[in-house]
Amino acid sequence: MKVLVAIKRVVDANVKVRVKADGSGVDLANVKMSINPFDEIAVEEAVRLKEQGVASEVVAVSCGPAACQETLRTAMAIGADRGVLIETDAVLEPLAVAKLLKALIDKEAPQLVILGKQAIDDDCNQTGQMLAALTARPQATFASKLEIAEGKACVTREIDGGLETVQLALPAIVTTDLRLNEPRYATLPNIMKAKKKPLDTTTPAQLGVDVAPRLTTLKTAEPAGRAAGVKVPDVATLVAKLKNEAKVI
Ligand code: AMP
């Protein structure tokens, strides 16, 4: 069984992002970039399936600029067998990524595609769902457990107030939630080995996909700063303020 894992290069989770002065977006100059955390979980899950003898090959795919090669090498250091870069400098919206992934799925025919539930930069939470619609494959989003048996995927999903278990016929699309697994650290020997693994490059044009944006960003703004607190002399004043000023009681 071939498993395709979609990985996005995003601003590192520990970076405090700055909005550009003209409000057109987030400043990415000299900012540390990393593999999207949910995609790291997706790679780990695919590699575990391979270690269990369930998957035969794990292919990592990233859409974006040439620098995504580094992200693909990270996925290969975790254990992916090879990488595919769909190279473009265009700004990619989830629909464009879903179309690119569909075009690659048509060529690679994976039985299972694992994506992150969301990219931590745009927080869209759309690509997996759009990909399922475009490929007419069953989907299970927010997976916290994944088991493959007899041509089916059994997925436990994190939903409001509990867990839901669904069974999907393969080929299928799964998106990862935080509790699915804890990704391993890539060891130095595996980082070195990853440098020699195959990495193919293609382009949206070669895949016949139009990635022109459908959305326009009107404005990006920093969250409003918090107002300073005040000290109150006694409980009576606090209650009065909560009642009359904050109007929360
Ligand atoms: P989003 O819908 O943007 O929140 O992204 C959800 C998931 O889609 C991510 O966790 C990735 O697995 C995948 N994805 C989004 N953008 C890309 C990209 N440029 N390249 C590869 N995978 C992506």
CSV table of C-alpha atoms and ligand atoms in Angstrom, one decimal:
chain,number,residue,atom,x,y,z
A,1,MET,CA,0.0,0.0,0.0
A,2,LYS,CA,1.4,3.4,-1.0
A,3,VAL,CA,0.8,6.3,1.3
A,4,LEU,CA,1.0,9.9,0.2
A,5,VAL,CA,1.7,12.5,2.9
A,6,ALA,CA,1.1,16.3,2.2
A,7,ILE,CA,3.5,18.5,4.0
A,8,LYS,CA,3.5,22.3,4.1
A,9,ARG,CA,6.4,24.6,5.0
A,10,VAL,CA,5.2,27.1,7.5
A,11,VAL,CA,6.5,29.7,9.9
A,12,ASP,CA,7.9,27.8,12.9
A,13,ALA,CA,5.4,27.4,15.7
A,14,ASN,CA,7.7,29.2,18.2
A,15,VAL,CA,8.1,32.4,16.1
A,16,LYS,CA,6.1,35.4,17.1
A,17,VAL,CA,4.9,36.6,13.7
A,18,ARG,CA,4.9,40.3,12.6
A,19,VAL,CA,2.4,41.9,10.3
A,20,LYS,CA,3.9,43.8,7.4
A,21,ALA,CA,3.7,47.6,7.8
A,22,ASP,CA,1.3,47.9,4.8
A,23,GLY,CA,-1.0,45.2,6.3
A,24,SER,CA,-0.7,43.1,3.2
A,25,GLY,CA,0.3,40.0,5.1
A,26,VAL,CA,2.8,38.5,7.5
A,27,ASP,CA,6.5,39.4,7.3
A,28,LEU,CA,8.4,36.2,6.3
A,29,ALA,CA,11.8,37.8,5.8
A,30,ASN,CA,14.5,36.0,7.9
A,31,VAL,CA,11.9,34.0,9.8
A,32,LYS,CA,12.5,30.4,10.8
A,33,MET,CA,10.4,28.0,8.7
A,34,SER,CA,9.5,24.4,9.7
A,35,ILE,CA,7.3,21.5,8.7
A,36,ASN,CA,3.7,22.2,9.7
A,37,PRO,CA,3.3,20.3,13.1
A,38,PHE,CA,0.2,18.4,12.0
A,39,ASP,CA,2.1,17.2,8.8
A,40,GLU,CA,5.0,16.0,10.9
A,41,ILE,CA,2.4,13.8,12.8
A,42,ALA,CA,1.1,12.7,9.3
A,43,VAL,CA,4.6,11.6,8.3
A,44,GLU,CA,5.1,9.8,11.6
A,45,GLU,CA,1.9,7.9,11.2
A,46,ALA,CA,2.7,6.9,7.6
A,47,VAL,CA,6.2,5.7,8.7
A,48,ARG,CA,4.6,3.7,11.5
A,49,LEU,CA,2.3,2.0,9.0
A,50,LYS,CA,5.4,1.1,7.0
A,51,GLU,CA,7.2,-0.2,10.0
A,52,GLN,CA,4.1,-2.4,10.8
A,53,GLY,CA,4.4,-3.8,7.3
A,54,VAL,CA,1.0,-2.2,6.3
A,55,ALA,CA,2.4,0.4,4.0
A,56,SER,CA,5.0,-0.4,1.3
A,57,GLU,CA,6.1,3.1,0.4
A,58,VAL,CA,5.7,6.6,1.9
A,59,VAL,CA,5.8,9.5,-0.5
A,60,ALA,CA,6.0,13.1,0.9
A,61,VAL,CA,4.7,15.9,-1.2
A,62,SER,CA,5.0,19.6,-0.7
A,63,CYS,CA,3.7,22.5,-2.9
A,64,GLY,CA,5.6,25.8,-2.8
A,65,PRO,CA,8.9,27.4,-3.5
A,66,ALA,CA,12.3,25.6,-3.9
A,67,ALA,CA,12.9,26.0,-0.1
A,68,CYS,CA,10.2,23.3,0.5
A,69,GLN,CA,13.0,20.8,-0.5
A,70,GLU,CA,14.3,21.3,3.0
A,71,THR,CA,10.9,20.4,4.5
A,72,LEU,CA,10.7,17.3,2.3
A,73,ARG,CA,14.2,16.3,3.5
A,74,THR,CA,12.8,16.6,7.1
A,75,ALA,CA,10.0,14.2,6.2
A,76,MET,CA,12.5,11.8,4.6
A,77,ALA,CA,14.7,12.0,7.8
A,78,ILE,CA,11.6,10.9,9.8
A,79,GLY,CA,11.3,8.0,7.4
A,80,ALA,CA,9.5,8.9,4.1
A,81,ASP,CA,11.0,7.0,1.2
A,82,ARG,CA,10.9,9.8,-1.4
A,83,GLY,CA,9.7,13.3,-1.9
A,84,VAL,CA,7.9,15.2,-4.6
A,85,LEU,CA,8.1,19.0,-4.8
A,86,ILE,CA,5.4,20.8,-6.8
A,87,GLU,CA,7.4,23.9,-7.3
A,88,THR,CA,5.8,27.3,-7.5
A,89,ASP,CA,6.4,30.8,-6.1
A,90,ALA,CA,2.7,31.6,-6.4
A,91,VAL,CA,0.6,32.1,-3.2
A,92,LEU,CA,-1.3,28.8,-2.9
A,93,GLU,CA,-4.9,28.7,-1.5
A,94,PRO,CA,-6.3,25.4,-0.1
A,95,LEU,CA,-8.3,24.8,-3.3
A,96,ALA,CA,-5.1,25.1,-5.5
A,97,VAL,CA,-3.2,22.7,-3.2
A,98,ALA,CA,-6.1,20.3,-3.3
A,99,LYS,CA,-6.1,20.4,-7.1
A,100,LEU,CA,-2.3,19.9,-7.2
A,101,LEU,CA,-2.6,16.9,-4.8
A,102,LYS,CA,-5.4,15.4,-6.9
A,103,ALA,CA,-3.2,15.7,-10.1
A,104,LEU,CA,-0.4,13.9,-8.2
A,105,ILE,CA,-2.8,11.2,-6.9
A,106,ASP,CA,-3.9,10.5,-10.4
A,107,LYS,CA,-0.3,9.7,-11.3
A,108,GLU,CA,0.8,8.0,-8.0
A,109,ALA,CA,-2.4,6.2,-7.1
A,110,PRO,CA,-1.8,6.0,-3.4
A,111,GLN,CA,-4.3,3.9,-1.3
A,112,LEU,CA,-4.1,6.4,1.6
A,113,VAL,CA,-3.4,10.1,1.7
A,114,ILE,CA,-2.6,11.7,5.0
A,115,LEU,CA,-2.7,15.5,5.5
A,116,GLY,CA,-2.6,17.7,8.6
A,117,LYS,CA,-5.9,18.9,9.9
A,118,GLN,CA,-4.8,22.4,9.4
A,119,ALA,CA,-1.8,24.5,8.5
A,120,ILE,CA,-0.7,26.7,11.4
A,121,ASP,CA,0.0,29.7,9.2
A,122,ASP,CA,-3.4,30.1,7.5
A,123,ASP,CA,-5.5,27.9,9.8
A,124,CYS,CA,-7.7,27.1,6.9
A,125,ASN,CA,-8.6,23.5,7.7
A,126,GLN,CA,-9.9,23.0,4.2
A,127,THR,CA,-7.3,21.2,2.0
A,128,GLY,CA,-8.1,17.6,3.1
A,129,GLN,CA,-11.8,18.1,2.8
A,130,MET,CA,-11.5,19.7,-0.7
A,131,LEU,CA,-9.2,16.9,-1.8
A,132,ALA,CA,-11.7,14.3,-0.7
A,133,ALA,CA,-14.4,16.1,-2.7
A,134,LEU,CA,-12.2,16.4,-5.8
A,135,THR,CA,-11.1,12.8,-5.7
A,136,ALA,CA,-14.5,11.4,-4.6
A,137,ARG,CA,-12.7,9.5,-1.9
A,138,PRO,CA,-14.0,8.9,1.6
A,139,GLN,CA,-12.5,11.1,4.3
A,140,ALA,CA,-11.9,11.1,8.1
A,141,THR,CA,-10.7,14.4,9.5
A,142,PHE,CA,-9.1,15.1,13.0
A,143,ALA,CA,-7.8,11.5,13.4
A,144,SER,CA,-6.5,10.5,16.8
A,145,LYS,CA,-6.2,6.8,15.9
A,146,LEU,CA,-5.7,5.0,12.6
A,147,GLU,CA,-5.8,1.3,11.9
A,148,ILE,CA,-5.7,-0.3,8.5
A,149,ALA,CA,-7.2,-3.8,8.0
A,150,GLU,CA,-8.8,-5.8,5.1
A,151,GLY,CA,-8.8,-2.8,2.7
A,152,LYS,CA,-10.4,-0.5,5.2
A,153,ALA,CA,-9.2,2.3,7.4
A,154,CYS,CA,-10.7,2.5,10.9
A,155,VAL,CA,-10.3,6.0,12.2
A,156,THR,CA,-11.1,7.5,15.6
A,157,ARG,CA,-11.9,11.2,15.2
A,158,GLU,CA,-11.7,13.9,17.8
A,159,ILE,CA,-15.1,15.7,17.9
A,160,ASP,CA,-16.7,18.1,20.3
A,161,GLY,CA,-17.3,16.4,23.5
A,162,GLY,CA,-15.9,13.0,22.6
A,163,LEU,CA,-14.6,10.6,20.1
A,164,GLU,CA,-16.2,9.1,17.0
A,165,THR,CA,-15.0,6.0,15.2
A,166,VAL,CA,-15.6,5.7,11.4
A,167,GLN,CA,-14.6,3.0,8.9
A,168,LEU,CA,-13.6,4.0,5.4
A,169,ALA,CA,-13.1,1.9,2.3
A,170,LEU,CA,-9.6,2.5,0.8
A,171,PRO,CA,-8.5,4.5,-1.1
A,172,ALA,CA,-9.2,7.3,1.4
A,173,ILE,CA,-8.2,10.6,2.8
A,174,VAL,CA,-7.3,11.1,6.5
A,175,THR,CA,-6.3,14.3,8.3
A,176,THR,CA,-4.4,14.2,11.6
A,177,ASP,CA,-5.1,15.7,15.0
A,178,LEU,CA,-2.6,16.4,17.7
A,179,ARG,CA,-3.1,13.2,19.7
A,180,LEU,CA,-2.6,10.8,16.8
A,181,ASN,CA,1.1,10.2,17.7
A,182,GLU,CA,4.2,11.9,19.0
A,183,PRO,CA,6.6,12.3,16.1
A,184,ARG,CA,10.1,10.9,16.6
A,185,TYR,CA,13.2,13.1,16.4
A,186,ALA,CA,15.1,12.7,13.2
A,187,THR,CA,18.5,11.2,14.2
A,188,LEU,CA,21.7,12.5,12.6
A,189,PRO,CA,22.3,9.2,10.6
A,190,ASN,CA,18.7,9.5,9.2
A,191,ILE,CA,19.2,13.2,8.4
A,192,MET,CA,22.3,12.1,6.4
A,193,LYS,CA,20.4,9.2,4.7
A,194,ALA,CA,17.6,11.5,3.8
A,195,LYS,CA,19.9,13.6,1.7
A,196,LYS,CA,20.4,10.7,-0.7
A,197,LYS,CA,16.7,9.8,-1.0
A,198,PRO,CA,15.0,10.6,-4.4
A,199,LEU,CA,13.3,14.0,-4.6
A,200,ASP,CA,11.4,14.7,-7.9
A,201,THR,CA,10.3,18.2,-8.9
A,202,THR,CA,7.3,19.1,-11.0
A,203,THR,CA,5.3,22.2,-11.5
A,204,PRO,CA,1.6,23.2,-11.5
A,205,ALA,CA,1.8,23.7,-15.3
A,206,GLN,CA,3.2,20.2,-15.8
A,207,LEU,CA,0.3,18.9,-13.8
A,208,GLY,CA,-2.1,21.0,-15.8
A,209,VAL,CA,-3.4,22.9,-12.7
A,210,ASP,CA,-4.3,26.6,-12.6
A,211,VAL,CA,-3.3,27.9,-9.2
A,212,ALA,CA,-4.5,31.5,-9.6
A,213,PRO,CA,-5.9,32.8,-6.3
A,214,ARG,CA,-9.6,33.0,-5.9
A,215,LEU,CA,-9.5,35.1,-2.8
A,216,THR,CA,-8.2,38.6,-2.0
A,217,THR,CA,-6.7,39.4,1.3
A,218,LEU,CA,-8.2,42.8,2.3
A,219,LYS,CA,-6.2,43.4,5.4
A,220,THR,CA,-4.0,41.7,8.0
A,221,ALA,CA,-3.8,43.2,11.5
A,222,GLU,CA,-2.1,42.4,14.8
A,223,PRO,CA,-4.5,41.4,17.5
A,224,ALA,CA,-5.6,44.3,19.7
A,225,GLY,CA,-3.3,44.8,22.7
A,226,ARG,CA,-4.8,44.1,26.1
A,227,ALA,CA,-5.8,47.1,28.2
A,228,ALA,CA,-4.0,47.4,31.5
A,229,GLY,CA,-5.8,46.1,34.6
A,230,VAL,CA,-6.9,48.2,37.7
A,231,LYS,CA,-6.6,47.4,41.4
A,232,VAL,CA,-9.8,47.7,43.4
A,233,PRO,CA,-9.8,48.4,47.1
A,234,ASP,CA,-12.4,45.8,48.1
A,235,VAL,CA,-14.8,43.1,47.0
A,236,ALA,CA,-17.8,45.4,46.9
A,237,THR,CA,-16.1,47.7,44.3
A,238,LEU,CA,-15.1,44.7,42.3
A,239,VAL,CA,-18.7,43.4,42.2
A,240,ALA,CA,-20.0,46.9,41.3
A,241,LYS,CA,-17.5,47.2,38.4
A,242,LEU,CA,-18.3,43.7,37.1
A,243,LYS,CA,-22.0,44.6,37.2
A,244,ASN,CA,-22.0,48.2,36.0
A,245,GLU,CA,-18.8,48.5,33.8
A,246,ALA,CA,-18.0,45.0,32.4
A,247,LYS,CA,-21.7,44.0,32.6
A,248,VAL,CA,-20.7,40.3,33.1
A,249,ILE,CA,-22.8,39.6,36.2
B,1,AMP,P1,-5.1,24.0,5.4
B,1,AMP,O1,-6.3,23.6,4.7
B,1,AMP,O2,-4.3,25.1,4.6
B,1,AMP,O3,-5.2,24.4,6.8
B,1,AMP,O4,-4.0,22.8,5.3
B,1,AMP,C1,-4.4,21.5,5.7
B,1,AMP,C2,-3.3,20.5,5.3
B,1,AMP,O5,-3.2,20.5,3.9
B,1,AMP,C3,-1.9,20.7,5.8
B,1,AMP,O6,-1.7,20.3,7.1
B,1,AMP,C4,-1.1,20.0,4.8
B,1,AMP,O7,-1.1,18.6,5.1
B,1,AMP,C5,-1.9,20.2,3.5
B,1,AMP,N1,-1.3,21.3,2.8
B,1,AMP,C6,-1.7,22.6,2.8
B,1,AMP,N2,-1.0,23.4,2.0
B,1,AMP,C7,0.0,22.6,1.5
B,1,AMP,C8,1.1,22.8,0.7
B,1,AMP,N3,1.4,24.0,0.2
B,1,AMP,N4,1.9,21.7,0.3
B,1,AMP,C9,1.6,20.5,0.8
B,1,AMP,N5,0.6,20.3,1.6
B,1,AMP,C10,-0.2,21.3,2.0
